[in-house]
Amino acid sequence: MSATLSLKVETSHDELDRITAAVEDFGEQESWSPALIFRVNLVLEELGLNVMDYGYDDGLHEFEIVLTSNPDALTIEIIDDGRPFDPLSDTPPPVLEGSIEERPVGGLGVHLVRELMDELHYRREQGRNHLTLVTRKME
Amino acid sequence: MELETRREEGTLIAKAQSRVDGANAREFQEALEAAIDTSDRALLLDLEQLSYISSAGLRVILLTAKTLGKQDAKLAVCSLSDPIREIFEVSGFDKIIPIHPSPTEALAALKS
């Protein structure tokens, strides 16, 4: 049995709280572990903020988040009609070495997403960015 | 963002609560900046009651570590939940910021 949560989200940081609450409710309903709820919220925040902050020139826009929960895997889809952006190839590699003074501030968001998810796919289709992420680590 | 603080022998101990995300990271940063005194020799961030942190929160922690470095003070963290420890490790923060199981062990290490 699979269950789906579909959310329409505006490009406003105020939406983060609503996304978090919806993920927590859905996760509890699907008996996800707290660690899985944490990871899903993190992925949606990191990628959602990218769409909100860099996807459009101005104004408020709407994009879509779809979660599909199965007993052995969870799929996250983020679909927006903002400017073409593939975070998997258009993001510089993170700096994970060096002293406190040497580390650059920021640039860890997409890296965290890559590390926490098992599969990441991007495609541009009919004027939309489609990001699909899969995790099989359900505990 | 509520930050509960106390001092023990030149170490500022700050307890982060609930969540640090893109929506409140700036508040977290301002609360830390307000709490740190130039006479502090170390900051211990107690994360026992922190349930969530994203890259926005890591950014504030690195900025704070850099600020403390300039006044020759140290930063350590303690009482991390498993998901938060994973975030620290994946980001390579465990190589630059000491992680301790409890405040007692952190304070002992900071004194030595």
Coordinates of N, CA and C in Angstrom, one line a residue:
Chain A
M1 N 0.8 -1.2 0.0 CA 0.0 0.0 0.0 C 0.9 1.2 0.0
S2 N 0.5 2.2 -0.9 CA 1.3 3.4 -0.8 C 0.3 4.6 -0.5
A3 N 0.8 5.6 0.1 CA 0.0 6.8 0.5 C 0.7 8.0 -0.1
T4 N -0.1 9.0 -0.5 CA 0.5 10.2 -1.1 C 0.1 11.5 -0.4
L5 N 1.0 12.4 -0.2 CA 0.7 13.7 0.3 C 1.1 14.7 -0.8
S6 N 0.1 15.5 -1.2 CA 0.4 16.5 -2.3 C 0.2 17.9 -1.7
L7 N 1.2 18.8 -1.8 CA 1.1 20.1 -1.2 C 1.3 21.2 -2.3
K8 N 0.5 22.2 -2.3 CA 0.8 23.4 -3.2 C 1.4 24.4 -2.2
V9 N 2.6 24.9 -2.6 CA 3.3 25.8 -1.7 C 3.6 27.1 -2.4
E10 N 3.5 28.2 -1.6 CA 3.9 29.5 -2.2 C 5.3 29.8 -2.0
T11 N 5.9 30.6 -2.8 CA 7.3 30.9 -2.7 C 7.5 32.0 -1.6
S12 N 7.2 31.6 -0.3 CA 7.3 32.5 0.8 C 7.9 31.7 2.0
H13 N 8.9 32.2 2.7 CA 9.5 31.5 3.8 C 8.5 31.1 4.9
D14 N 7.4 31.9 4.9 CA 6.3 31.6 5.9 C 5.7 30.2 5.7
E15 N 5.9 29.6 4.5 CA 5.4 28.3 4.2 C 6.1 27.1 4.9
L16 N 7.4 27.4 5.3 CA 8.2 26.4 5.9 C 7.4 25.7 7.1
D17 N 6.8 26.5 7.9 CA 6.1 25.9 9.1 C 5.0 25.0 8.7
R18 N 4.3 25.4 7.6 CA 3.1 24.6 7.1 C 3.6 23.3 6.5
I19 N 4.8 23.4 5.8 CA 5.3 22.1 5.2 C 5.7 21.2 6.3
T20 N 6.4 21.7 7.3 CA 6.9 20.9 8.5 C 5.7 20.2 9.1
A21 N 4.6 20.9 9.4 CA 3.5 20.4 10.1 C 2.8 19.3 9.2
A22 N 2.7 19.5 7.9 CA 2.1 18.6 7.0 C 2.9 17.3 7.0
V23 N 4.3 17.4 6.9 CA 5.1 16.3 6.9 C 5.0 15.5 8.2
E24 N 5.0 16.2 9.3 CA 4.9 15.5 10.6 C 3.6 14.7 10.7
D25 N 2.5 15.3 10.2 CA 1.2 14.6 10.3 C 1.2 13.4 9.4
F26 N 1.7 13.6 8.1 CA 1.7 12.5 7.2 C 2.7 11.4 7.7
G27 N 3.8 11.8 8.2 CA 4.8 10.8 8.7 C 4.2 10.0 9.9
E28 N 3.5 10.6 10.7 CA 2.9 9.9 11.9 C 1.9 8.9 11.4
Q29 N 1.1 9.4 10.4 CA 0.0 8.5 9.8 C 0.7 7.3 9.2
E30 N 1.9 7.5 8.6 CA 2.5 6.4 7.9 C 3.5 5.7 8.8
S31 N 3.5 6.0 10.1 CA 4.4 5.3 11.0 C 5.9 5.5 10.7
W32 N 6.3 6.7 10.2 CA 7.7 6.9 9.9 C 8.4 7.1 11.3
S33 N 9.7 6.8 11.3 CA 10.5 7.1 12.5 C 10.8 8.6 12.5
P34 N 11.1 9.1 13.8 CA 11.4 10.6 13.9 C 12.6 10.9 13.0
A35 N 13.5 10.0 12.8 CA 14.7 10.3 12.0 C 14.3 10.5 10.5
L36 N 13.3 9.7 10.0 CA 12.9 9.9 8.7 C 12.1 11.2 8.5
I37 N 11.3 11.5 9.5 CA 10.6 12.8 9.4 C 11.6 13.9 9.3
F38 N 12.6 13.8 10.2 CA 13.7 14.8 10.2 C 14.3 15.0 8.8
R39 N 14.7 13.8 8.2 CA 15.4 13.9 6.9 C 14.5 14.5 5.8
V40 N 13.2 14.1 5.8 CA 12.2 14.6 4.8 C 12.1 16.1 5.0
N41 N 11.9 16.6 6.2 CA 11.8 18.0 6.4 C 13.1 18.8 6.0
L42 N 14.2 18.2 6.2 CA 15.5 18.8 5.8 C 15.6 18.9 4.3
V43 N 15.3 17.8 3.6 CA 15.3 17.9 2.1 C 14.3 18.9 1.6
L44 N 13.1 18.9 2.1 CA 12.1 19.9 1.6 C 12.5 21.3 1.9
E45 N 13.2 21.5 3.1 CA 13.6 22.9 3.4 C 14.7 23.4 2.5
E46 N 15.7 22.5 2.3 CA 16.9 22.9 1.5 C 16.5 23.2 0.1
L47 N 15.7 22.3 -0.5 CA 15.4 22.4 -1.9 C 14.2 23.4 -2.1
G48 N 13.3 23.4 -1.2 CA 12.2 24.4 -1.2 C 12.7 25.8 -1.1
L49 N 13.7 26.1 -0.3 CA 14.2 27.4 -0.1 C 14.9 27.8 -1.4
N50 N 15.6 26.9 -2.1 CA 16.2 27.2 -3.4 C 15.2 27.7 -4.4
V51 N 14.0 27.0 -4.5 CA 13.0 27.4 -5.4 C 12.4 28.8 -5.0
M52 N 12.2 29.0 -3.7 CA 11.6 30.3 -3.2 C 12.6 31.4 -3.4
D53 N 13.9 31.2 -3.2 CA 14.8 32.3 -3.2 C 15.4 32.6 -4.6
Y54 N 15.5 31.5 -5.4 CA 16.2 31.7 -6.7 C 15.4 31.3 -7.9
G55 N 14.2 30.8 -7.7 CA 13.5 30.2 -8.9 C 12.8 31.3 -9.8
Y56 N 12.5 32.4 -9.2 CA 11.7 33.5 -9.9 C 12.3 34.8 -9.7
D57 N 12.1 35.7 -10.6 CA 12.6 37.1 -10.5 C 11.9 37.8 -9.4
D58 N 10.5 37.8 -9.4 CA 9.8 38.5 -8.4 C 8.4 37.9 -8.2
G59 N 7.7 38.5 -7.3 CA 6.3 38.0 -7.1 C 6.1 36.7 -6.4
L60 N 4.9 36.4 -6.1 CA 4.6 35.1 -5.3 C 4.2 34.1 -6.4
H61 N 4.8 32.9 -6.3 CA 4.5 31.8 -7.2 C 4.2 30.6 -6.4
E62 N 3.6 29.6 -7.1 CA 3.2 28.4 -6.4 C 4.0 27.2 -7.0
F63 N 4.4 26.3 -6.2 CA 5.1 25.1 -6.7 C 4.5 23.9 -5.9
E64 N 4.9 22.7 -6.3 CA 4.2 21.5 -5.8 C 5.2 20.6 -5.2
I65 N 4.8 20.0 -4.1 CA 5.6 18.9 -3.4 C 4.7 17.7 -3.3
V66 N 5.2 16.6 -3.7 CA 4.5 15.3 -3.6 C 5.3 14.3 -2.9
L67 N 4.8 13.7 -1.9 CA 5.5 12.6 -1.1 C 4.7 11.3 -1.4
T68 N 5.4 10.3 -1.8 CA 4.7 9.0 -1.9 C 5.4 8.0 -1.0
S69 N 4.7 7.5 0.0 CA 5.3 6.6 1.0 C 4.9 5.2 0.8
N70 N 5.9 4.3 0.7 CA 5.7 2.9 0.6 C 6.4 2.3 1.8
P71 N 6.1 1.0 2.1 CA 6.8 0.4 3.2 C 8.3 0.3 3.1
D72 N 8.8 0.2 1.8 CA 10.2 0.1 1.6 C 10.9 1.3 1.0
A73 N 10.2 2.3 0.7 CA 10.8 3.5 0.0 C 9.9 4.7 0.1
L74 N 10.5 5.8 0.1 CA 9.8 7.1 0.1 C 10.3 7.9 -1.1
T75 N 9.4 8.4 -1.9 CA 9.7 9.3 -3.0 C 9.3 10.7 -2.7
I76 N 10.2 11.7 -3.0 CA 9.8 13.1 -2.8 C 10.0 13.7 -4.2
E77 N 8.9 14.4 -4.6 CA 9.0 15.2 -5.9 C 8.7 16.6 -5.6
I78 N 9.5 17.5 -6.3 CA 9.4 18.9 -6.2 C 9.2 19.4 -7.6
I79 N 8.1 20.1 -7.9 CA 7.9 20.5 -9.3 C 7.6 22.0 -9.3
D80 N 8.4 22.8 -10.1 CA 8.2 24.2 -10.2 C 8.3 24.7 -11.6
D81 N 7.7 25.8 -11.9 CA 7.8 26.4 -13.2 C 8.7 27.6 -13.2
G82 N 9.7 27.6 -12.3 CA 10.7 28.7 -12.2 C 11.8 28.5 -13.3
R83 N 12.8 29.3 -13.2 CA 13.9 29.2 -14.2 C 14.6 27.9 -14.1
P84 N 15.1 27.4 -15.2 CA 15.7 26.0 -15.2 C 16.8 26.0 -14.2
F85 N 16.8 25.0 -13.3 CA 17.8 24.9 -12.3 C 17.9 23.5 -11.9
D86 N 19.1 22.9 -12.1 CA 19.3 21.5 -11.7 C 20.3 21.6 -10.5
P87 N 19.8 21.5 -9.3 CA 20.7 21.6 -8.1 C 21.8 20.6 -8.1
L88 N 21.6 19.5 -8.8 CA 22.5 18.3 -8.7 C 23.8 18.6 -9.6
S89 N 23.6 19.5 -10.6 CA 24.8 19.8 -11.4 C 25.2 21.2 -11.4
D90 N 24.2 22.1 -11.0 CA 24.5 23.6 -11.0 C 25.0 24.1 -9.7
T91 N 25.3 23.2 -8.7 CA 25.7 23.6 -7.4 C 27.2 23.2 -7.2
P92 N 28.0 24.2 -6.8 CA 29.5 23.8 -6.6 C 29.6 22.8 -5.5
P93 N 30.7 21.9 -5.6 CA 30.9 20.9 -4.5 C 31.2 21.6 -3.2
P94 N 30.8 21.0 -2.1 CA 31.0 21.6 -0.8 C 32.5 21.5 -0.3
V95 N 32.8 22.4 0.6 CA 34.2 22.4 1.2 C 34.0 21.7 2.6
L96 N 34.5 20.5 2.7 CA 34.3 19.8 4.0 C 35.6 19.6 4.8
E97 N 36.7 20.2 4.3 CA 38.0 20.1 4.9 C 38.4 21.5 5.4
G98 N 39.5 21.5 6.2 CA 40.1 22.8 6.6 C 39.7 23.2 8.0
S99 N 40.3 24.2 8.5 CA 40.0 24.7 9.8 C 38.8 25.6 9.8
I100 N 38.4 26.0 11.0 CA 37.2 26.8 11.2 C 37.4 28.1 10.3
E101 N 38.6 28.7 10.4 CA 38.9 29.9 9.6 C 38.8 29.7 8.1
E102 N 39.2 28.5 7.7 CA 39.2 28.2 6.2 C 37.9 27.8 5.6
R103 N 36.9 27.3 6.5 CA 35.7 26.9 5.9 C 34.8 28.0 5.4
P104 N 34.3 27.9 4.2 CA 33.4 28.9 3.7 C 32.0 28.8 4.4
V105 N 31.3 29.9 4.6 CA 30.0 29.9 5.3 C 29.0 29.6 4.2
G106 N 28.2 28.5 4.4 CA 27.1 28.2 3.5 C 27.5 27.2 2.5
G107 N 26.6 26.9 1.6 CA 26.8 25.9 0.5 C 26.7 24.5 0.9
L108 N 26.1 24.2 2.0 CA 26.0 22.8 2.5 C 24.6 22.2 2.2
G109 N 23.6 23.0 1.8 CA 22.2 22.5 1.6 C 22.1 21.3 0.7
V110 N 22.6 21.5 -0.6 CA 22.4 20.4 -1.6 C 23.3 19.2 -1.2
H111 N 24.4 19.5 -0.6 CA 25.3 18.4 -0.1 C 24.5 17.5 0.9
L112 N 23.9 18.1 1.8 CA 23.1 17.3 2.8 C 22.0 16.5 2.1
V113 N 21.3 17.1 1.2 CA 20.3 16.4 0.4 C 20.9 15.1 -0.3
R114 N 22.0 15.3 -0.9 CA 22.7 14.2 -1.6 C 23.0 13.1 -0.7
E115 N 23.5 13.5 0.5 CA 24.0 12.4 1.5 C 22.8 11.7 2.1
L116 N 21.7 12.4 2.3 CA 20.6 11.8 3.0 C 19.6 11.0 2.1
M117 N 19.7 11.2 0.8 CA 18.9 10.5 -0.1 C 19.6 9.4 -0.9
D118 N 18.9 8.3 -1.4 CA 19.6 7.3 -2.1 C 19.6 7.6 -3.6
E119 N 18.6 8.2 -4.1 CA 18.5 8.5 -5.6 C 18.1 10.0 -5.7
L120 N 18.7 10.6 -6.7 CA 18.3 12.0 -7.0 C 18.2 12.1 -8.5
H121 N 17.1 12.6 -9.1 CA 17.0 12.8 -10.5 C 16.4 14.2 -10.8
Y122 N 16.9 14.8 -11.9 CA 16.4 16.1 -12.3 C 16.0 16.0 -13.8
R123 N 14.9 16.5 -14.1 CA 14.5 16.7 -15.5 C 13.7 18.0 -15.7
R124 N 13.9 18.6 -16.9 CA 13.2 19.8 -17.2 C 12.2 19.4 -18.3
E125 N 10.9 19.6 -18.0 CA 9.9 19.1 -18.9 C 8.7 20.1 -19.0
Q126 N 8.4 20.4 -20.2 CA 7.3 21.4 -20.4 C 7.3 22.6 -19.5
G127 N 8.5 23.2 -19.5 CA 8.7 24.4 -18.8 C 8.8 24.3 -17.3
R128 N 8.9 23.1 -16.8 CA 9.0 22.8 -15.3 C 10.2 22.1 -14.9
N129 N 10.7 22.4 -13.7 CA 11.8 21.6 -13.1 C 11.1 20.5 -12.3
H130 N 11.6 19.3 -12.5 CA 11.1 18.1 -11.8 C 12.3 17.5 -11.0
L131 N 12.2 17.6 -9.7 CA 13.3 16.9 -8.9 C 12.6 15.7 -8.3
T132 N 13.2 14.6 -8.4 CA 12.7 13.3 -7.8 C 13.8 12.7 -6.9
L133 N 13.4 12.5 -5.7 CA 14.4 11.9 -4.7 C 13.8 10.7 -4.1
V134 N 14.6 9.7 -3.8 CA 14.2 8.5 -3.2 C 15.0 8.1 -2.0
T135 N 14.4 7.7 -0.9 CA 15.2 7.1 0.2 C 14.6 5.8 0.5
R136 N 15.5 4.8 0.7 CA 15.1 3.5 1.1 C 15.4 3.2 2.6
K137 N 16.0 4.2 3.2 CA 16.3 4.1 4.6 C 15.1 4.5 5.4
M138 N 14.3 3.6 5.8 CA 13.0 4.0 6.4 C 13.0 4.0 7.9
E139 N 14.1 3.5 8.5 CA 14.2 3.5 10.0 C 14.5 4.9 10.6
Chain B
M1 N 13.2 32.8 19.1 CA 14.2 31.8 19.5 C 14.7 32.0 20.9
E2 N 14.3 31.1 21.8 CA 14.7 31.2 23.2 C 16.0 30.5 23.4
L3 N 16.9 31.1 24.1 CA 18.2 30.6 24.3 C 18.5 30.7 25.8
E4 N 18.5 29.5 26.5 CA 18.7 29.5 27.9 C 20.3 29.5 28.1
T5 N 20.8 30.4 28.9 CA 22.2 30.5 29.1 C 22.6 30.5 30.6
R6 N 23.8 30.0 30.8 CA 24.4 30.2 32.1 C 25.9 30.2 31.9
R7 N 26.7 30.6 33.0 CA 28.1 30.5 32.9 C 28.8 29.7 33.9
E8 N 29.8 29.0 33.5 CA 30.5 28.2 34.5 C 32.0 28.3 34.2
E9 N 32.7 29.0 35.1 CA 34.2 29.2 35.0 C 34.6 29.7 33.6
G10 N 34.0 30.8 33.2 CA 34.5 31.3 31.9 C 33.9 30.7 30.6
T11 N 33.1 29.6 30.9 CA 32.4 29.0 29.7 C 30.9 29.4 29.7
L12 N 30.5 29.9 28.6 CA 29.1 30.2 28.4 C 28.4 28.9 27.9
I13 N 27.4 28.5 28.6 CA 26.6 27.3 28.2 C 25.3 27.8 27.7
A14 N 25.0 27.5 26.4 CA 23.7 27.9 25.8 C 22.9 26.7 25.4
K15 N 21.6 26.6 25.8 CA 20.8 25.5 25.4 C 19.9 26.0 24.3
A16 N 20.1 25.3 23.1 CA 19.2 25.6 22.0 C 17.9 24.8 22.1
Q17 N 16.8 25.4 21.7 CA 15.5 24.7 21.9 C 14.8 24.5 20.6
S18 N 14.1 23.4 20.5 CA 13.2 23.1 19.4 C 13.9 23.0 18.0
R19 N 13.8 24.1 17.2 CA 14.3 23.9 15.8 C 15.1 25.1 15.4
V20 N 16.1 24.9 14.6 CA 16.8 26.0 13.9 C 16.7 25.7 12.4
D21 N 15.9 26.5 11.7 CA 15.7 26.3 10.3 C 15.9 27.6 9.6
G22 N 15.6 27.6 8.3 CA 15.7 28.8 7.5 C 14.8 29.9 7.9
A23 N 13.7 29.6 8.7 CA 12.8 30.6 9.1 C 13.3 31.4 10.4
N24 N 14.1 30.7 11.2 CA 14.5 31.4 12.5 C 16.0 31.4 12.7
A25 N 16.8 31.0 11.7 CA 18.3 31.0 11.9 C 18.8 32.4 12.2
R26 N 18.3 33.4 11.7 CA 18.8 34.8 12.0 C 18.5 35.1 13.5
E27 N 17.4 34.7 14.0 CA 17.1 34.9 15.4 C 18.0 34.2 16.3
F28 N 18.3 32.9 15.9 CA 19.3 32.1 16.6 C 20.7 32.8 16.6
Q29 N 21.1 33.3 15.5 CA 22.4 34.0 15.4 C 22.4 35.3 16.3
E30 N 21.3 36.0 16.3 CA 21.2 37.2 17.1 C 21.2 36.9 18.6
A31 N 20.5 35.8 18.9 CA 20.5 35.4 20.3 C 21.9 35.0 20.8
L32 N 22.6 34.3 20.0 CA 24.0 33.9 20.3 C 24.9 35.1 20.4
E33 N 24.8 36.0 19.5 CA 25.7 37.2 19.5 C 25.4 38.0 20.7
A34 N 24.1 38.1 21.1 CA 23.8 38.9 22.3 C 24.3 38.2 23.6
A35 N 24.4 36.9 23.6 CA 24.7 36.1 24.8 C 26.3 36.1 25.0
I36 N 27.0 36.1 23.9 CA 28.5 35.9 24.0 C 29.1 37.2 24.5
D37 N 29.9 37.1 25.5 CA 30.7 38.3 26.1 C 32.1 38.1 25.6
T38 N 32.8 39.3 25.4 CA 34.2 39.2 25.0 C 35.1 38.5 26.0
S39 N 34.6 38.4 27.2 CA 35.5 37.7 28.3 C 35.2 36.2 28.3
D40 N 34.3 35.7 27.5 CA 34.0 34.3 27.5 C 35.2 33.6 26.8
R41 N 35.6 32.5 27.5 CA 36.8 31.7 26.9 C 36.3 30.5 26.1
A42 N 35.0 30.2 26.3 CA 34.5 29.1 25.5 C 32.9 29.2 25.5
L43 N 32.4 28.6 24.4 CA 30.9 28.5 24.3 C 30.6 27.0 24.2
L44 N 29.7 26.5 25.1 CA 29.2 25.1 24.9 C 27.8 25.2 24.5
L45 N 27.5 24.7 23.3 CA 26.1 24.6 22.8 C 25.5 23.3 23.2
D46 N 24.6 23.3 24.1 CA 23.9 22.1 24.5 C 22.7 21.9 23.6
L47 N 22.7 20.8 22.8 CA 21.7 20.6 21.8 C 20.7 19.5 22.2
E48 N 20.7 19.2 23.5 CA 19.8 18.1 23.9 C 18.3 18.4 23.5
Q49 N 17.9 19.6 23.6 CA 16.5 19.9 23.3 C 16.2 20.4 21.9
L50 N 17.3 20.3 21.1 CA 17.1 20.7 19.7 C 16.6 19.5 18.9
S51 N 15.5 19.7 18.2 CA 14.9 18.5 17.5 C 15.2 18.6 16.0
Y52 N 15.7 19.7 15.5 CA 15.9 19.9 14.0 C 16.9 21.0 13.7
I53 N 17.7 20.7 12.8 CA 18.6 21.7 12.3 C 18.9 21.5 10.8
S54 N 18.9 22.6 10.1 CA 19.2 22.5 8.6 C 20.5 23.3 8.3
S55 N 20.8 23.4 7.0 CA 22.1 24.1 6.7 C 22.0 25.5 7.1
A56 N 20.9 26.1 7.3 CA 20.8 27.5 7.8 C 21.3 27.6 9.2
G57 N 21.0 26.5 10.0 CA 21.5 26.5 11.4 C 23.0 26.2 11.5
L58 N 23.5 25.3 10.6 CA 24.9 25.0 10.5 C 25.7 26.2 10.2
R59 N 25.1 27.0 9.3 CA 25.8 28.3 8.9 C 26.0 29.2 10.1
V60 N 25.0 29.3 11.0 CA 25.1 30.1 12.2 C 26.2 29.5 13.1
I61 N 26.2 28.2 13.3 CA 27.2 27.6 14.1 C 28.6 27.9 13.6
L62 N 28.8 27.8 12.3 CA 30.1 28.0 11.8 C 30.5 29.5 12.0
L63 N 29.6 30.4 11.7 CA 29.8 31.8 11.9 C 30.2 32.1 13.3
T64 N 29.5 31.5 14.3 CA 29.8 31.7 15.7 C 31.2 31.1 16.0
A65 N 31.5 30.0 15.5 CA 32.9 29.4 15.7 C 33.9 30.4 15.2
K66 N 33.7 31.0 14.1 CA 34.7 32.0 13.5 C 34.8 33.2 14.4
T67 N 33.6 33.7 14.9 CA 33.6 34.8 15.8 C 34.4 34.5 17.1
L68 N 34.1 33.3 17.6 CA 34.8 32.9 18.9 C 36.3 32.8 18.7
G69 N 36.7 32.3 17.5 CA 38.1 32.1 17.2 C 38.9 33.4 17.2
K70 N 38.2 34.5 16.8 CA 38.8 35.8 16.8 C 39.1 36.3 18.2
Q71 N 38.3 35.9 19.2 CA 38.6 36.3 20.6 C 39.3 35.1 21.3
D72 N 39.9 34.2 20.5 CA 40.7 33.2 21.1 C 39.8 32.3 22.0
A73 N 38.6 32.1 21.7 CA 37.7 31.3 22.5 C 37.3 30.0 21.7
K74 N 36.9 29.0 22.5 CA 36.6 27.7 21.8 C 35.1 27.5 21.7
L75 N 34.7 26.6 20.8 CA 33.3 26.2 20.7 C 33.2 24.7 20.8
A76 N 32.3 24.2 21.6 CA 32.0 22.7 21.6 C 30.5 22.5 21.7
V77 N 30.1 21.4 21.3 CA 28.7 21.0 21.3 C 28.5 19.7 22.1
C78 N 27.3 19.6 22.7 CA 27.0 18.3 23.5 C 25.6 17.9 23.3
S79 N 25.4 16.6 23.7 CA 24.0 16.0 23.8 C 23.2 16.1 22.4
L80 N 23.9 15.6 21.4 CA 23.3 15.6 20.0 C 22.4 14.4 19.9
S81 N 21.2 14.6 19.3 CA 20.4 13.4 18.9 C 21.1 12.7 17.7
D82 N 20.7 11.5 17.4 CA 21.3 10.8 16.3 C 21.2 11.5 14.9
P83 N 20.0 12.0 14.6 CA 19.9 12.7 13.3 C 20.8 14.0 13.2
I84 N 20.9 14.7 14.3 CA 21.7 15.9 14.4 C 23.2 15.6 14.3
R85 N 23.6 14.5 15.0 CA 25.0 14.1 14.9 C 25.3 13.7 13.4
E86 N 24.3 13.0 12.7 CA 24.6 12.7 11.3 C 24.8 13.9 10.5
I87 N 24.0 15.0 10.7 CA 24.1 16.2 10.0 C 25.5 16.8 10.2
F88 N 26.0 16.8 11.5 CA 27.3 17.3 11.8 C 28.4 16.5 11.1
E89 N 28.2 15.2 11.1 CA 29.3 14.4 10.5 C 29.3 14.5 8.9
V90 N 28.1 14.5 8.3 CA 28.0 14.6 6.9 C 28.6 16.0 6.4
S91 N 28.5 17.0 7.2 CA 29.0 18.3 6.9 C 30.5 18.5 7.2
G92 N 31.1 17.5 7.9 CA 32.5 17.7 8.3 C 32.6 18.6 9.5
F93 N 31.5 18.9 10.1 CA 31.6 19.8 11.3 C 32.3 19.1 12.5
D94 N 32.1 17.7 12.5 CA 32.7 17.0 13.6 C 34.3 17.0 13.6
K95 N 34.8 17.5 12.5 CA 36.3 17.6 12.4 C 36.8 18.9 13.0
I96 N 35.9 19.9 13.1 CA 36.3 21.3 13.5 C 35.7 21.7 14.9
I97 N 34.6 21.0 15.2 CA 33.9 21.3 16.5 C 33.8 20.0 17.3
P98 N 34.4 20.0 18.5 CA 34.3 18.8 19.4 C 32.9 18.5 19.8
I99 N 32.5 17.3 19.7 CA 31.2 16.8 20.0 C 31.3 15.9 21.3
H100 N 30.5 16.3 22.3 CA 30.6 15.5 23.6 C 29.3 14.9 23.9
P101 N 29.3 13.8 24.7 CA 28.0 13.2 25.0 C 27.1 14.0 26.0
S102 N 27.8 14.7 26.9 CA 27.0 15.4 28.0 C 27.7 16.7 28.3
P103 N 27.0 17.6 29.0 CA 27.6 18.9 29.4 C 28.8 18.6 30.4
T104 N 28.7 17.7 31.2 CA 29.7 17.4 32.2 C 31.0 17.0 31.5
E105 N 30.9 16.1 30.5 CA 32.1 15.7 29.8 C 32.7 16.9 28.9
A106 N 31.8 17.7 28.4 CA 32.2 18.8 27.6 C 33.0 19.8 28.4
L107 N 32.4 20.1 29.6 CA 33.1 21.1 30.5 C 34.4 20.6 30.9
A108 N 34.5 19.3 31.2 CA 35.8 18.8 31.6 C 36.8 18.9 30.5
A109 N 36.4 18.6 29.3 CA 37.3 18.7 28.1 C 37.7 20.2 27.8
L110 N 36.8 21.1 28.0 CA 37.1 22.5 27.7 C 38.1 23.1 28.7
K111 N 38.0 22.5 30.0 CA 38.9 23.0 31.0 C 40.3 22.5 30.8
S112 N 40.5 21.4 30.2 CA 41.8 20.8 30.1 C 42.6 21.4 29.0

